[in-house]
Coordinates of C-alpha atoms and ligand atoms in Angstrom, one line a residue:
X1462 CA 33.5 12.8 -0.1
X1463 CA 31.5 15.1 1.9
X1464 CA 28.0 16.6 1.7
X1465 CA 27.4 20.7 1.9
X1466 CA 27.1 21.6 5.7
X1467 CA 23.3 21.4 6.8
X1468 CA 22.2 18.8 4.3
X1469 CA 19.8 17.4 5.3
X1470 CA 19.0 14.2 6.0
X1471 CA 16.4 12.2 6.6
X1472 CA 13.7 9.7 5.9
X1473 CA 10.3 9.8 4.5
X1474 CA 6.7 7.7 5.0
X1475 CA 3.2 8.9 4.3
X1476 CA 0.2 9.1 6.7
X1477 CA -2.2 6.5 5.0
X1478 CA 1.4 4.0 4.8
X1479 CA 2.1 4.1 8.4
X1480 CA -0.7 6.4 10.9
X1481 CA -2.9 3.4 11.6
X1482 CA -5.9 5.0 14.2
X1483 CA -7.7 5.2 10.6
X1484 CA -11.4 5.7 13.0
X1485 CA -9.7 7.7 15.7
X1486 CA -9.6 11.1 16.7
X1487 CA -12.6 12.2 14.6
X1488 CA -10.6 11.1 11.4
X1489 CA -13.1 10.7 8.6
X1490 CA -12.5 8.0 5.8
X1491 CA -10.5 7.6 2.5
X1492 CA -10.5 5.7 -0.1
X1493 CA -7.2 3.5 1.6
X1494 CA -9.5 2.8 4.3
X1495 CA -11.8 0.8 1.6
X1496 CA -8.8 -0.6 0.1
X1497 CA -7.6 -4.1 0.1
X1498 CA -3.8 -5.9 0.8
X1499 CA -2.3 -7.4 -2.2
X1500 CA 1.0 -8.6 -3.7
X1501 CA 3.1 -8.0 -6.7
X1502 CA 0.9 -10.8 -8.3
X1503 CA -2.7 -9.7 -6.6
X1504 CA -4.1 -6.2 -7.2
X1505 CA -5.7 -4.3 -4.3
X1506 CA -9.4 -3.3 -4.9
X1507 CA -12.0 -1.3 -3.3
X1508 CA -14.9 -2.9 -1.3
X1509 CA -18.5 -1.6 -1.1
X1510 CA -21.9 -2.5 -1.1
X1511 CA -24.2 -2.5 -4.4
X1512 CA -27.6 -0.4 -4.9
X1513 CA -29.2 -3.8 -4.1
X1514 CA -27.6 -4.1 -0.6
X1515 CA -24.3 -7.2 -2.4
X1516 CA -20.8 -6.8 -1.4
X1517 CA -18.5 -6.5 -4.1
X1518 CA -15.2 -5.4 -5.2
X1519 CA -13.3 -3.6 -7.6
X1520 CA -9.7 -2.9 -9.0
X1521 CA -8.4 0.5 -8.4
X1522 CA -9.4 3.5 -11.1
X1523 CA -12.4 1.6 -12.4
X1524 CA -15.4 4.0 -11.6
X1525 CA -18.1 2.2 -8.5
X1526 CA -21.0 0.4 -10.1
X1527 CA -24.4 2.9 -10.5
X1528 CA -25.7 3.2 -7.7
X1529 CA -22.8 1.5 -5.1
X1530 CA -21.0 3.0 -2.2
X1531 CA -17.7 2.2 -0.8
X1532 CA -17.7 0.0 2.4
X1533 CA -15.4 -1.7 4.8
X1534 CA -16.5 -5.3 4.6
X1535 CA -16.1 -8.0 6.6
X1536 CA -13.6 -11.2 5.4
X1537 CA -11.1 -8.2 4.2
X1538 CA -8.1 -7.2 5.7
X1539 CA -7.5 -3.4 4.8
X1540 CA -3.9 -3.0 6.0
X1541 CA -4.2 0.7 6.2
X1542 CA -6.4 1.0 8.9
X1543 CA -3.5 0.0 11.5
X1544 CA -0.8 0.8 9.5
X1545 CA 2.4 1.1 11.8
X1546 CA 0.3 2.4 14.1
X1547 CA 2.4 5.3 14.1
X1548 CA -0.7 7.4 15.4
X1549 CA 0.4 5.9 18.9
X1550 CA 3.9 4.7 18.6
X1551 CA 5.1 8.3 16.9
X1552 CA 7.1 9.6 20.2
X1553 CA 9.0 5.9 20.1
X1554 CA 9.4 6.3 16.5
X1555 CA 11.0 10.2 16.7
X1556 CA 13.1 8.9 19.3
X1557 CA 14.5 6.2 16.8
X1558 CA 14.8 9.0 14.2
X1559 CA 16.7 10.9 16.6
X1560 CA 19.2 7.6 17.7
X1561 CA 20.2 8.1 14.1
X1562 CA 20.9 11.8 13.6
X1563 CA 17.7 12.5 11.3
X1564 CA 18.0 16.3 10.6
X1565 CA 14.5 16.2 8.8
X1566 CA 12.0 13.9 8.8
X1567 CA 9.2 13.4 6.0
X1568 CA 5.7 13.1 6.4
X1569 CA 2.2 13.8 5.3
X1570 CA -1.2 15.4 6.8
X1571 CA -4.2 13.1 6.6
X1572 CA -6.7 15.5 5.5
X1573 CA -9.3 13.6 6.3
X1574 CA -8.0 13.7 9.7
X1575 CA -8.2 17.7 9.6
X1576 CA -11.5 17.9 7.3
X1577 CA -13.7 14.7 8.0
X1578 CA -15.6 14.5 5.1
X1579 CA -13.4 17.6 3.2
X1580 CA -16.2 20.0 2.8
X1581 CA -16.5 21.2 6.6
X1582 CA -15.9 25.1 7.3
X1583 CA -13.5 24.1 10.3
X1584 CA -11.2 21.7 11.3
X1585 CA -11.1 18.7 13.3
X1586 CA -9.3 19.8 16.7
X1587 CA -7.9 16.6 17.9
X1588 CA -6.5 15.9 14.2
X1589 CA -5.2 19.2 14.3
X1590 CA -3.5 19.1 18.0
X1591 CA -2.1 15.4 16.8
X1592 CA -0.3 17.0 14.4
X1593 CA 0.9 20.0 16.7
X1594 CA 2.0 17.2 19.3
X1595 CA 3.8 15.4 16.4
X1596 CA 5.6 18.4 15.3
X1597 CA 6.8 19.5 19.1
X1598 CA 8.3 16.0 19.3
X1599 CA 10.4 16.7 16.2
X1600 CA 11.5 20.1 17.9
X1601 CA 12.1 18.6 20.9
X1602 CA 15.1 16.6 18.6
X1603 CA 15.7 19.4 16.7
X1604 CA 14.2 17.4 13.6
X1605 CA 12.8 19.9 10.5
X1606 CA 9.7 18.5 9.5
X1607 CA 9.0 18.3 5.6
X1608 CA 5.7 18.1 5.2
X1609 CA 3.3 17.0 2.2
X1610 CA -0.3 18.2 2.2
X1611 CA -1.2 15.6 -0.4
X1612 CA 0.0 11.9 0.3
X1613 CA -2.7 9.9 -2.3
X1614 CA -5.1 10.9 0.4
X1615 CA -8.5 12.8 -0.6
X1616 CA -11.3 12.0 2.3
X1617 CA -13.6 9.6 1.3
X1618 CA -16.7 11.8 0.8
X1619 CA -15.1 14.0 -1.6
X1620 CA -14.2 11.1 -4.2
X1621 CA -17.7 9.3 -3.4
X1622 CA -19.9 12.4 -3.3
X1623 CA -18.1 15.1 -4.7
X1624 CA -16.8 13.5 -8.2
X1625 CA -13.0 13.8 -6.6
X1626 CA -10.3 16.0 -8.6
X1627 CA -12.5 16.0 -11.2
X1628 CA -14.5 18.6 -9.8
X1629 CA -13.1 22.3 -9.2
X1630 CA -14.7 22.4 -6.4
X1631 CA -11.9 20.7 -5.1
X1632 CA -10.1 23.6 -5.4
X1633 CA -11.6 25.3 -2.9
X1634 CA -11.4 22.4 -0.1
X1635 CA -7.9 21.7 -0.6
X1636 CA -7.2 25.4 -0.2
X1637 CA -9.3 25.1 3.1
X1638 CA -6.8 22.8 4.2
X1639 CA -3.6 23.6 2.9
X1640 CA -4.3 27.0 4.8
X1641 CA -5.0 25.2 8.2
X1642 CA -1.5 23.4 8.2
X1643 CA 0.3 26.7 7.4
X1644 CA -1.3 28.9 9.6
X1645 CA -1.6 25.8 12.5
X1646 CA 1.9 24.7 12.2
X1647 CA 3.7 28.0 11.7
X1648 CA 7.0 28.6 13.7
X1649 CA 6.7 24.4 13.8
X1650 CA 6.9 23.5 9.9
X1651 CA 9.0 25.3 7.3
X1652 CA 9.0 22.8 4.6
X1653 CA 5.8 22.0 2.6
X1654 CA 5.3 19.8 -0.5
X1655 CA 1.3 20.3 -2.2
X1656 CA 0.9 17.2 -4.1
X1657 CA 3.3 14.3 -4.1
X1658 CA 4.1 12.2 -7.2
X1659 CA 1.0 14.9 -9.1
X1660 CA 2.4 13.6 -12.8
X1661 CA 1.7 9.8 -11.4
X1662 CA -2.1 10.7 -12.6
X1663 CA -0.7 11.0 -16.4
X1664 CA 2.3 8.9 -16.6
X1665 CA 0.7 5.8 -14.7
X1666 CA -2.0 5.5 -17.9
X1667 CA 0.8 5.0 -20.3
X1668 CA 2.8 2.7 -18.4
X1669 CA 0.4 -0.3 -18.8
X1670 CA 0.1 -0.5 -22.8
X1671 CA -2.0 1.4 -24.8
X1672 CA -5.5 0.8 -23.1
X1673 CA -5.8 4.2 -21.9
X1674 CA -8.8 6.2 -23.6
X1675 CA -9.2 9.9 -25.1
X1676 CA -11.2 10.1 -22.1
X1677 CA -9.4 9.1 -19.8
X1678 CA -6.3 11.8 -20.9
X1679 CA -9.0 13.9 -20.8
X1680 CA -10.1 13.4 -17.4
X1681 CA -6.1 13.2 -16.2
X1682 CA -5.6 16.1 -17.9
X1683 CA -8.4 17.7 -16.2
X1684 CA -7.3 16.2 -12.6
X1685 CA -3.8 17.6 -12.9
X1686 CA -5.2 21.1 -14.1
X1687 CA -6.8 21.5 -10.7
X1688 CA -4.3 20.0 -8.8
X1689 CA -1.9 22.8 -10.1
X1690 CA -4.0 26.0 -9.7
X1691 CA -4.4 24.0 -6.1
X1692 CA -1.0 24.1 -5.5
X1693 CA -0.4 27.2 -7.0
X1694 CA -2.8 28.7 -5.0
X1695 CA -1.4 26.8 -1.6
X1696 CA 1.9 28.2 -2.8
X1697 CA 0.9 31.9 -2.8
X1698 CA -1.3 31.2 0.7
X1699 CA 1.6 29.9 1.9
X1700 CA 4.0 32.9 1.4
X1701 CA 1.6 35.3 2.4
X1702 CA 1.1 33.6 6.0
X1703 CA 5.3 33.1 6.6
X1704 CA 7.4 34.1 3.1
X1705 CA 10.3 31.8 5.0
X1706 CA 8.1 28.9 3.9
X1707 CA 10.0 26.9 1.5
X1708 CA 7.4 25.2 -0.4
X1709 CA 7.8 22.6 -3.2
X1710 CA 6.7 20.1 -5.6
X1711 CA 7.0 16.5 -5.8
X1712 CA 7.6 14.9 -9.1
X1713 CA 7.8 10.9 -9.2
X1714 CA 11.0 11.2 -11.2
X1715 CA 11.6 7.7 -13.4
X1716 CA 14.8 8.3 -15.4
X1717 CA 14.0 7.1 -18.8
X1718 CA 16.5 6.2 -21.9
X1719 CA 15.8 5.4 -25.5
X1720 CA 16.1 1.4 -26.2
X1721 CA 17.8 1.7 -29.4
X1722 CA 19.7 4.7 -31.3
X1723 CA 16.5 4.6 -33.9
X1724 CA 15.7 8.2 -34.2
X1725 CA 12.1 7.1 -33.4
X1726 CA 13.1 5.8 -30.2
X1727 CA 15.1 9.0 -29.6
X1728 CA 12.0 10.7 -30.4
X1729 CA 9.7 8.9 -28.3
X1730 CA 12.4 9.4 -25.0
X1731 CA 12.1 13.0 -25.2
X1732 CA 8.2 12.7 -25.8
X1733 CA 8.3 10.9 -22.6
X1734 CA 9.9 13.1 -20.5
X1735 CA 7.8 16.0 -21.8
X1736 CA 4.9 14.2 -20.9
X1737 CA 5.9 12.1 -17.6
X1738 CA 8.1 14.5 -15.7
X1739 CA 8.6 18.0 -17.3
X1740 CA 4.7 18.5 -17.6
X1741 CA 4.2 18.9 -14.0
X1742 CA 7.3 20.6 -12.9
X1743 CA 7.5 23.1 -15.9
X1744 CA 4.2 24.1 -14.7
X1745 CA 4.8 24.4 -11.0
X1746 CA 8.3 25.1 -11.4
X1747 CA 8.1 27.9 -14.5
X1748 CA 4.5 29.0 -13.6
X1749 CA 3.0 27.8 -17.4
X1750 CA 2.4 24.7 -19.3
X1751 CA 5.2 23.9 -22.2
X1752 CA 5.4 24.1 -25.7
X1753 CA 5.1 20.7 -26.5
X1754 CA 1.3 21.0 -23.9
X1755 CA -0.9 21.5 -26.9
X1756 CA 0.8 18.8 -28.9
X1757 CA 0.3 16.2 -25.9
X1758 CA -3.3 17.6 -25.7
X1759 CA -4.0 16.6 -29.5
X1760 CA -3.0 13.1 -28.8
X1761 CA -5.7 12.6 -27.3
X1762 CA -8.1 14.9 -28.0
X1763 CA -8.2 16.8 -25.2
X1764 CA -9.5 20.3 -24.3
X1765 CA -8.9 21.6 -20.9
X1766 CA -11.1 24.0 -19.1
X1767 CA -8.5 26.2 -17.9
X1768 CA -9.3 30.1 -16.4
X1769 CA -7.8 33.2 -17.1
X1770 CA -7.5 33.3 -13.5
X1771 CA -6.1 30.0 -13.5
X1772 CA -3.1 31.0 -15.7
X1773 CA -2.6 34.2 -13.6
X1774 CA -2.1 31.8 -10.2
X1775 CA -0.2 29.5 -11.7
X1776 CA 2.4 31.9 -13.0
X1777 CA 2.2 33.7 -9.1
X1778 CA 2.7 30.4 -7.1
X1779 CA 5.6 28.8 -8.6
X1780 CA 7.8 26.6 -6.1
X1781 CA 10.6 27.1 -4.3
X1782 CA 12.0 24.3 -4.5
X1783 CA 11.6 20.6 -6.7
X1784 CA 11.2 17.4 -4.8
X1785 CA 11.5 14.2 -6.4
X1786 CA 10.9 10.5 -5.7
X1787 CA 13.6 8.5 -7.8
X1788 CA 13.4 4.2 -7.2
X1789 CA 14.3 3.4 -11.2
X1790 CA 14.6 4.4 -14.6
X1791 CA 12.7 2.7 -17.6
X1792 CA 13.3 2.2 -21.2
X1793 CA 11.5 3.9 -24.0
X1794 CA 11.3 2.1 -27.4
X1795 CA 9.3 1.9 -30.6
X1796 CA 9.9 -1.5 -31.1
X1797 CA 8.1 -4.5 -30.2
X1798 CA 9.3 -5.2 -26.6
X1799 CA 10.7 -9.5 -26.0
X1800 CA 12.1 -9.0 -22.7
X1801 CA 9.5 -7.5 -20.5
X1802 CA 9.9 -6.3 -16.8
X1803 CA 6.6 -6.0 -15.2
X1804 CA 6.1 -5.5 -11.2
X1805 CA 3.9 -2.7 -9.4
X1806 CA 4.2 0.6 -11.0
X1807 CA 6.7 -0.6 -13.5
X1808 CA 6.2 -2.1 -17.2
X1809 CA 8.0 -2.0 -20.3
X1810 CA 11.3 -3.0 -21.9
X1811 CA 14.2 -4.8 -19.5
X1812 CA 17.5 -3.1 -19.1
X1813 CA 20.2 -5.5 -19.6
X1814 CA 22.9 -3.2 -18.2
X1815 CA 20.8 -3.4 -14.9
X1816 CA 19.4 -5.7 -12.1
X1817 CA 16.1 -5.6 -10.6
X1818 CA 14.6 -6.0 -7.3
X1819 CA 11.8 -9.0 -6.3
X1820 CA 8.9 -6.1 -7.1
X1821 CA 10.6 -5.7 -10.5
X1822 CA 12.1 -2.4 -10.4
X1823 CA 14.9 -1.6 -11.8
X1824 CA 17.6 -1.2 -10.0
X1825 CA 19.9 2.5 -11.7
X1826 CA 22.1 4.7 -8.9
X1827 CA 23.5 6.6 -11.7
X1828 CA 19.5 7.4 -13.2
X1829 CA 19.8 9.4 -10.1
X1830 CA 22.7 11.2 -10.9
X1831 CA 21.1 12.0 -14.5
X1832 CA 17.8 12.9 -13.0
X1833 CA 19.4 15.5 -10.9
X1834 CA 21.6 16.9 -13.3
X1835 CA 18.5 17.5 -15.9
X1836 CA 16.2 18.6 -13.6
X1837 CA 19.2 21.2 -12.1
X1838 CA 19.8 22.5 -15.3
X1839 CA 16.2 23.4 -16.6
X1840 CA 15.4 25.1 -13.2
X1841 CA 18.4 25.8 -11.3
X1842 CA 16.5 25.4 -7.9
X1843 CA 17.2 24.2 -4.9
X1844 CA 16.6 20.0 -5.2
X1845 CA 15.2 17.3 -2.5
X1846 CA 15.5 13.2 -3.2
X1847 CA 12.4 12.7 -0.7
X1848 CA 12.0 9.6 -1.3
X1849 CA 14.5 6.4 -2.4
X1850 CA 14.9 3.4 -0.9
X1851 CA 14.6 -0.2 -1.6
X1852 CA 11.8 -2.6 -0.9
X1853 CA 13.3 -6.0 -0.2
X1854 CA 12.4 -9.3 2.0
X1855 CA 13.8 -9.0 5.6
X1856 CA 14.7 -12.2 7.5
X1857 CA 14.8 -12.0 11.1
X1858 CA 17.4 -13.6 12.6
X1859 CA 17.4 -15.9 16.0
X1860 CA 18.5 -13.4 18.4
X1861 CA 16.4 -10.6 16.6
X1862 CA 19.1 -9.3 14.5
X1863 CA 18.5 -8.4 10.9
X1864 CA 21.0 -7.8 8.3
X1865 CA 20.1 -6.0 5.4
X1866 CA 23.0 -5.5 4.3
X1867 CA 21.3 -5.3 0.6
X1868 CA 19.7 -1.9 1.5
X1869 CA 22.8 -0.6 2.8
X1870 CA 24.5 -1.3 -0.8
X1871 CA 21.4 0.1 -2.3
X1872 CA 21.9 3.4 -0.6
X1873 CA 25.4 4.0 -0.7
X1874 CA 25.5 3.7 -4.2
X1875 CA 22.4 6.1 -4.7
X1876 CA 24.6 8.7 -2.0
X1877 CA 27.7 8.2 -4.0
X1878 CA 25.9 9.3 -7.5
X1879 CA 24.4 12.2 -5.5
X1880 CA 27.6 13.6 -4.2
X1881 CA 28.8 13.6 -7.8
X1882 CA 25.8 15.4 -9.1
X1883 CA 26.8 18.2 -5.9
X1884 CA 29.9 18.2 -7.5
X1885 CA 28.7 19.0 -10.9
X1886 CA 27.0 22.1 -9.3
X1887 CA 23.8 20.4 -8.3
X1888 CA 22.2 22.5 -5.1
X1889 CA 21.1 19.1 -3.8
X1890 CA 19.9 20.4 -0.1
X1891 CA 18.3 17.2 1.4
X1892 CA 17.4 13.3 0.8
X1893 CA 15.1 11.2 2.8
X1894 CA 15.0 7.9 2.3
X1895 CA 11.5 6.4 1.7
X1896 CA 9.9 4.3 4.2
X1897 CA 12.5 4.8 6.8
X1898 CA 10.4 3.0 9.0
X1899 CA 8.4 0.2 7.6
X1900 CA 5.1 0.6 6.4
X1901 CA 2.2 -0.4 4.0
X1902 CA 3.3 -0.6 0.3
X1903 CA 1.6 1.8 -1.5
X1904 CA 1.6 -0.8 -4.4
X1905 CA 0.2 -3.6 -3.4
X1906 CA -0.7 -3.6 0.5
X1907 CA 2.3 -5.8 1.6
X1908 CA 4.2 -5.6 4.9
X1909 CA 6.4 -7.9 3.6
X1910 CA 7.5 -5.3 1.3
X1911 CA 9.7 -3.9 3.8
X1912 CA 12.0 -0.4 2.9
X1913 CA 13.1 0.4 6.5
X1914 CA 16.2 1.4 8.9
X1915 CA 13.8 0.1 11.3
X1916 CA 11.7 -3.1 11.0
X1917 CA 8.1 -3.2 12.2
X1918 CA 7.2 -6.7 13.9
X1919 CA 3.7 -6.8 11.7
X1920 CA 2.9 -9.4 8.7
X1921 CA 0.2 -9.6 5.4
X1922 CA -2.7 -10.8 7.5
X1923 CA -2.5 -8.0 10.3
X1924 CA -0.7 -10.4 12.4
X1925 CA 2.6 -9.1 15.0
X1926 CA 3.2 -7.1 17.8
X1927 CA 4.3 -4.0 16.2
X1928 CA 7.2 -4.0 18.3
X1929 CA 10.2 -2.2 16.7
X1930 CA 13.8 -3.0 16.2
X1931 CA 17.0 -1.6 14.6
X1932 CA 18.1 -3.4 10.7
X1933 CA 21.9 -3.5 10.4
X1934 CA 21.1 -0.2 8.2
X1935 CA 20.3 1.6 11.3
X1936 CA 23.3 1.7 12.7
X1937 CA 25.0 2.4 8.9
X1938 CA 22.7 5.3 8.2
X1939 CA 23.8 6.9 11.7
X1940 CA 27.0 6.7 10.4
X1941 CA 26.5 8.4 7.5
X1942 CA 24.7 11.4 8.9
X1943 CA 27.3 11.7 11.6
X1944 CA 30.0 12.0 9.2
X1945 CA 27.4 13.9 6.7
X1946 CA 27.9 11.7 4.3
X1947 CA 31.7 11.1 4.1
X1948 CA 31.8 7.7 6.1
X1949 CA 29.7 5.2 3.7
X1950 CA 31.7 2.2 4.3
Ligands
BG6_647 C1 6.0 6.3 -4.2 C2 5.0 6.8 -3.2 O1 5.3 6.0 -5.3 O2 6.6 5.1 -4.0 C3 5.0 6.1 -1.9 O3 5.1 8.2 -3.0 C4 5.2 4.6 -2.1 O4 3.7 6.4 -1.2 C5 6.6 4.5 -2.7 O5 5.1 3.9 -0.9 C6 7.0 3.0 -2.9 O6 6.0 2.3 -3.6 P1 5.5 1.0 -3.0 O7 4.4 0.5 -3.9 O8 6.6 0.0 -2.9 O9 4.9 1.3 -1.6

């Protein structure tokens, strides 16, 4: 089994998940800054102060009380603010990426480190020279840097003051900054990503029940308009200031199956797809919303304020490429559900042909394979897994050792199922693993949560050294890269 020559590897983490330095450099807030730890039993929620001067708290989504702004409060740890403290560790970590052979490496832009508050005419310099000293440390390893403009990041001010990706206006300041990183990094970056996981905004409201309004599809609906012509108009900025960029999507892809053989189910699979994966890609991928758009629009009442213009730059800035998160694949049924799975980001019926991790997610190499081979065949262009990995307890041993050998199964059956989608004529060009490092769960806060090759000394509470050390599957990875992909054992 081998791999085409220049695959390439990698691994993946997010600014907000592992940057730390969240008040440093001229880096203005956002909303992860106001954000509290949790577990896959405890929801994070936002902090701030009421119009009548009260702390309080809220869980994510739900709008801020009248009159209340978001504030860092004391008697909360926010586990975003230190992160990995990657913001001063980054030249140790490269060098560990390096140790194993990375030939890519994954990461996001804080925008709120470029743009403060968002709306500013110019950049932050030191964000931007961080960056620039970030990206000559890749070089210096000869690591190609992927980058996503958009990691779940929008700076503070815009979501408080600015009505977030509801507004258009949004637009605009994205496309301020998406234009910074490709004119500031180019010759340094040739990979982009706009928006990572963009259909999480619609498919996340169905995956908790039916509680989700006609306003609320409305307002997702809405969000996910402007994050296209946003992308789409990235895209086309993009091209014009190097047309070597390769610049792509990111769709969090969740493989899903009908339950049952009942036609209804059947029905309800392909419904989902429409809805949760090909919505997004079909419109950054093809350049114009499906058939079955207007159909998922009625559901719910929905009527979109969508541009001439609009149409015309999303059919000019199409992708060159789709990215894709893949952890699990779900089950789609019209019956009443017995067995339910339920952990962060997951709900719905349990596989029984599967296992599932401690965070509830289900466990599905050959969803991977599926996922590729569908996605391949609708837009025969070239593919990225940027992001798969598995979030497991660690146990440190005596003599500092730690052997995960867990994750290493986990990924080698996740490469195997790859290598037979290449063989089915999938032009698979790359796969980063998520979290390569450890970091923040996106989820729910956690440390403990821990995905990486190389294990942060850092707990729940904020507590460690943040000294690093190499997992068993450090040494495996480097393996597998060095043999591009033919030595898995
Ligand atoms: C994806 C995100 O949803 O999954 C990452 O792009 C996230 O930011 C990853 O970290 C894993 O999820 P979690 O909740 O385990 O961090």
């Amino acid at each position: 089994m081998s791999f085409p020559s220049g695959f390439l590897w990698g691994g993946a983490t997010a600014a907000n998940q592992v940057e730390g330095g969240w008040n440093e450099g001229g880096r203005g807030p956002a909303l992860t800054d106001v954000t509290t730890g949790g577990s896959v039993k405890e929801p994070r929620y936002e902090t701030y102060i009421d119009k009548d001067g009260k702390p309080g708290k809220k869980l994510q989504k739900q709008p801020l009380p009248d009159g209340a702004h978001y504030a860092v409060l004391d008697g909360y740890h926010y586990p975003n603010h230190e992160a990995v403290d990657f913001y001063h560790h980054y030249k140790e970590d490269i060098a560990l990426f390096a140790e194993m052979g990375f030939k890519t490496y994954r990461m996001s832009i804080s925008w709120s480190r470029l743009y403060p508050k968002g709306i500013e005419k110019e950049p932050n310099k030191e964000g931007v020279e961080f960056y620039r000293n970030v990206f000559m440390e890749l070089k210096k390893y000869n690591i190609e840097p992927l980058v996503t403009i958009w990691h779940f990041d929008t700076p503070l001010y815009l979501e408080e003051h600015e009505g977030g990706w509801l507004n258009r206006d949004l637009i605009e300041y994205y496309v301020r900054f998406a234009t910074t990183c490709f004119t500031e990094y180019n010759g340094l970056v040739k990979y982009w990503l706009t928006f990572n996981e963009i259909n999480n905004t619609v498919m996340f409201l169905d995956m908790f029940g039916n509680k989700a309004t006609d306003e609320d599809y409305q307002n997702a609906y809405q969000i996910l308009h402007h994050q296209f012509v946003a992308s789409a108009k990235a895209v086309q900025i993009g091209h014009a200031v190097n047309p070597d960029y390769m610049i792509g999507c990111m769709i969090c892809g969740i493989t899903r199956y009908p339950a049952t053989c009942d036609p209804n189910d059947i029905l309800a699979n392909r419904y989902g797809w429409e809805k949760g994966i090909f919505y997004c890609g079909d419109v950054q991928a093809k350049g114009y919303y499906g058939t079955y758009a207007k159909r998922l629009w009625d559901e719910h009442n929905v009527h979109l304020n969508i541009t001439e213009e609009d149409l015309v730059d999303l059919e000019r800035g199409t992708v060159d490429m789709y990215t894709f998160s893949y952890y699990m694949s779900s089950l789609e049924t019209t019956h009443e559900v017995k067995d339910k799975v339920s952990g962060n980001f997951v709900a719905g019926a349990r596989n029984e042909y599967l296992t599932y991790s401690d965070w509830g997610w289900a466990l599905d190499p050959k969803g991977l394979r599926y996922y590729l081979e569908v996605i391949y065949d609708r837009y025969e262009l070239p593919l990225m897994v940027v992001e798969n990995g598995l979030g497991a307890y660690d146990k440190v041993e005596e003599d500092g050792s730690i052997h995960d050998e867990y994750r290493i199964d986990y990924y080698r059956q996740h490469i195997i199922e790859m290598n037979k989608a290449i063989e089915h004529g999938v032009d698979l060009i790359g796969y980063t693993t998520w979290g390569c490092i450890d970091l923040v769960s996106a989820g729910t806060g956690e440390m403990r949560k821990r995905y990486g090759f190389i294990y942060v000394d850092m707990d729940d509470e904020g507590k460690g050294s943040m000294a690093r050390s190499r997992k068993d599957s450090f040494y495996w990875y480097k393996k597998v890269i060095a043999s591009n992909g033919a030595d898995l054992d």
